Amino acid sequence: MVRRTRADMEETRATLLATARKVFSERGYANTSMDDLTAQASLTRGALYHHFGDKKGLLVEVVKQIDAEMDQRLQLITNTAKDAWDGFRRRCHAYLEMALEPEIQRIILRDARSVLGGASPDSQHYCVESMRLLIDNLIQQDVVTKTNSQALASLIYGSLAEAAFWIAEGDDGNERLEQGIAALDLLLRGLLVKQ
């Protein structure tokens, strides 16, 4: 019996994840068989079962990976913004714009929603908490009207998530994105402290 090293195991896992992202993005979760997926990865079904349990477990890990990458992109916007409000506004826009990216649209906004029921509670909590911290900062800077930041973060997160689903579901995604951003800007302007 050949013993597999930790590096071999990590490489197998990474190969399965990369292959799944590619195949799920191109074909969708429902149209991807485990045999096709493992054949494209040049691995066995046993490897998939060992690392992820089943195809659904693989989807969960792919979603986590893409979510983390999306979060890094959004954080970069915050870190490079000219000011906190600009960063917040651009970050919200970017989230909606991601709804048109084929991989995010197919895997996160369609397949994860239909197969997994949407984002995990941990992921949702993390997103709302990140937004709450940004809103707290804007309130402290006297940019956003003082209010309960948890409630506001929950409302904005929910609005962004539903708008992203709406954008991803339509054949007129660019038009929906434009409409969504216009509505978002209207909503966000209502948060500002009146000068």
Coordinates of C-alpha atoms in Angstrom, one line a residue:
M1 CA 0.0 0.0 0.0
V2 CA 1.3 3.4 -1.0
R3 CA 1.2 6.0 1.8
R4 CA 0.2 9.5 0.6
T5 CA 2.1 12.5 2.0
R6 CA 0.4 15.6 3.4
A7 CA 1.6 17.5 0.3
D8 CA 0.0 14.8 -2.0
M9 CA -3.3 15.1 -0.1
E10 CA -3.2 18.9 -0.3
E11 CA -2.5 18.8 -4.0
T12 CA -5.4 16.3 -4.6
R13 CA -7.7 18.6 -2.6
A14 CA -6.6 21.6 -4.6
T15 CA -7.0 19.8 -7.9
L16 CA -10.5 18.7 -7.0
L17 CA -11.4 22.3 -6.0
A18 CA -9.9 23.9 -9.1
T19 CA -11.6 21.3 -11.4
A20 CA -15.0 21.7 -9.7
R21 CA -14.8 25.5 -10.0
K22 CA -14.2 25.2 -13.7
V23 CA -16.8 22.5 -14.4
F24 CA -19.5 23.9 -12.1
S25 CA -19.0 27.3 -13.7
E26 CA -19.2 25.9 -17.3
R27 CA -21.9 23.3 -16.8
G28 CA -23.6 24.1 -13.5
Y29 CA -23.8 21.8 -10.5
A30 CA -26.8 19.8 -11.7
N31 CA -25.2 19.1 -15.0
T32 CA -21.9 17.9 -13.6
S33 CA -21.6 14.2 -12.8
M34 CA -19.1 13.0 -10.3
D35 CA -17.5 10.7 -12.9
D36 CA -17.0 13.6 -15.3
L37 CA -15.6 15.8 -12.6
T38 CA -13.1 13.2 -11.3
A39 CA -12.1 12.2 -14.8
Q40 CA -11.3 15.9 -15.7
A41 CA -9.2 16.0 -12.5
S42 CA -7.6 12.7 -13.3
L43 CA -8.6 11.4 -9.9
T44 CA -10.9 8.8 -8.5
R45 CA -14.4 9.1 -6.9
G46 CA -12.7 7.8 -3.8
A47 CA -10.5 10.9 -3.7
L48 CA -13.6 13.1 -3.9
Y49 CA -15.3 11.1 -1.2
H50 CA -12.3 11.2 1.1
H51 CA -11.8 15.0 0.9
F52 CA -15.4 16.3 0.6
G53 CA -17.8 13.5 1.4
D54 CA -19.8 13.9 -1.8
K55 CA -20.5 16.4 -4.6
K56 CA -22.5 18.6 -2.4
G57 CA -19.6 18.8 0.1
L58 CA -17.4 19.8 -2.8
L59 CA -19.8 22.6 -3.7
V60 CA -19.7 23.8 -0.1
E61 CA -15.9 24.1 -0.2
V62 CA -16.0 25.8 -3.7
V63 CA -18.5 28.3 -2.4
K64 CA -16.3 29.0 0.7
Q65 CA -13.3 29.5 -1.6
I66 CA -15.1 31.9 -3.9
D67 CA -16.6 33.8 -0.9
A68 CA -13.2 34.3 0.5
E69 CA -11.9 35.7 -2.8
M70 CA -14.9 38.0 -3.1
D71 CA -14.2 39.2 0.4
Q72 CA -10.6 39.9 -0.4
R73 CA -11.6 42.0 -3.4
L74 CA -14.1 44.0 -1.4
Q75 CA -11.5 44.6 1.4
L76 CA -9.1 45.9 -1.2
I77 CA -11.7 48.5 -2.2
T78 CA -12.1 49.6 1.4
N79 CA -8.3 49.7 1.9
T80 CA -7.6 51.8 -1.2
A81 CA -10.6 54.2 -1.1
K82 CA -10.0 57.9 -0.8
D83 CA -12.3 58.0 2.2
A84 CA -14.6 55.7 4.2
W85 CA -17.8 56.7 2.4
D86 CA -16.2 56.3 -1.0
G87 CA -15.0 52.9 0.0
F88 CA -18.4 51.8 1.4
R89 CA -20.3 53.0 -1.7
R90 CA -17.8 51.4 -4.1
R91 CA -17.8 48.2 -2.1
C92 CA -21.6 47.9 -2.4
H93 CA -21.4 48.7 -6.2
A94 CA -18.7 46.0 -6.6
Y95 CA -20.8 43.4 -4.9
L96 CA -23.6 44.0 -7.4
E97 CA -21.1 44.1 -10.3
M98 CA -19.8 40.6 -9.3
A99 CA -23.3 39.2 -10.0
L100 CA -22.4 39.4 -13.7
E101 CA -19.2 37.4 -13.4
P102 CA -20.0 34.0 -14.9
E103 CA -18.3 31.9 -12.1
I104 CA -20.0 33.9 -9.3
Q105 CA -23.3 34.1 -11.1
R106 CA -23.4 30.4 -11.7
I107 CA -21.9 28.9 -8.6
I108 CA -22.7 31.5 -5.8
L109 CA -25.9 33.1 -7.0
R110 CA -27.6 30.2 -8.7
D111 CA -26.2 26.8 -7.7
A112 CA -25.4 27.6 -4.0
R113 CA -28.9 29.1 -3.6
S114 CA -30.7 26.1 -5.2
V115 CA -28.5 23.3 -3.8
L116 CA -27.4 24.7 -0.4
G117 CA -30.3 27.2 0.2
G118 CA -28.0 30.2 -0.1
A119 CA -25.1 31.4 2.0
S120 CA -24.2 29.6 5.1
P121 CA -25.3 31.2 8.4
D122 CA -21.6 31.7 9.2
S123 CA -21.0 33.5 5.9
Q124 CA -24.0 35.7 6.4
H125 CA -23.0 36.6 9.9
Y126 CA -19.5 37.5 8.7
C127 CA -20.8 39.7 5.9
V128 CA -23.3 41.5 8.2
E129 CA -20.6 42.0 10.9
S130 CA -18.1 43.4 8.3
M131 CA -20.7 45.8 7.1
R132 CA -21.7 46.7 10.7
L133 CA -18.0 47.7 11.4
L134 CA -17.9 49.8 8.3
I135 CA -21.2 51.5 9.2
D136 CA -20.0 52.1 12.8
N137 CA -16.9 53.9 11.4
L138 CA -19.1 56.0 9.1
I139 CA -21.4 57.0 12.1
Q140 CA -18.3 57.9 14.2
Q141 CA -17.0 60.1 11.4
D142 CA -20.4 61.8 11.3
V143 CA -21.0 60.7 7.6
V144 CA -24.0 58.4 8.3
T145 CA -26.9 59.4 10.5
K146 CA -26.7 57.8 13.9
T147 CA -28.7 54.6 14.1
N148 CA -28.4 51.0 15.2
S149 CA -25.6 49.8 13.0
Q150 CA -26.5 46.1 13.3
A151 CA -30.0 46.8 12.0
L152 CA -28.7 48.9 9.2
A153 CA -26.0 46.4 8.2
S154 CA -28.7 43.6 8.2
L155 CA -30.9 45.7 5.9
I156 CA -28.2 46.7 3.5
Y157 CA -26.7 43.2 3.3
G158 CA -30.1 41.7 2.7
S159 CA -30.8 44.3 0.0
L160 CA -27.5 43.7 -1.7
A161 CA -27.9 39.9 -1.6
E162 CA -31.4 40.0 -3.1
A163 CA -30.4 42.5 -5.7
A164 CA -27.5 40.3 -6.7
F165 CA -29.8 37.3 -7.1
W166 CA -32.2 39.5 -9.2
I167 CA -29.3 40.7 -11.5
A168 CA -28.0 37.1 -11.9
E169 CA -31.4 35.6 -12.8
G170 CA -32.2 37.9 -15.7
D171 CA -31.2 37.7 -19.3
D172 CA -30.8 41.5 -19.2
G173 CA -28.1 41.4 -16.5
N174 CA -26.4 44.6 -17.6
E175 CA -29.6 46.6 -17.6
R176 CA -30.6 45.1 -14.2
L177 CA -27.1 46.0 -12.8
E178 CA -27.6 49.6 -14.0
Q179 CA -31.0 49.7 -12.4
G180 CA -29.7 48.1 -9.2
I181 CA -26.9 50.5 -8.8
A182 CA -29.2 53.5 -9.4
A183 CA -31.6 52.2 -6.7
L184 CA -28.6 51.4 -4.4
D185 CA -27.3 55.0 -4.7
L186 CA -30.7 56.3 -3.9
L187 CA -30.9 54.1 -0.8
L188 CA -27.3 55.0 0.3
R189 CA -27.9 58.8 -0.1
G190 CA -30.6 58.5 2.5
L191 CA -28.1 57.3 5.1
L192 CA -26.0 60.5 4.9
V193 CA -26.0 63.1 7.6
K194 CA -27.9 66.1 6.3
Q195 CA -25.4 69.0 5.8

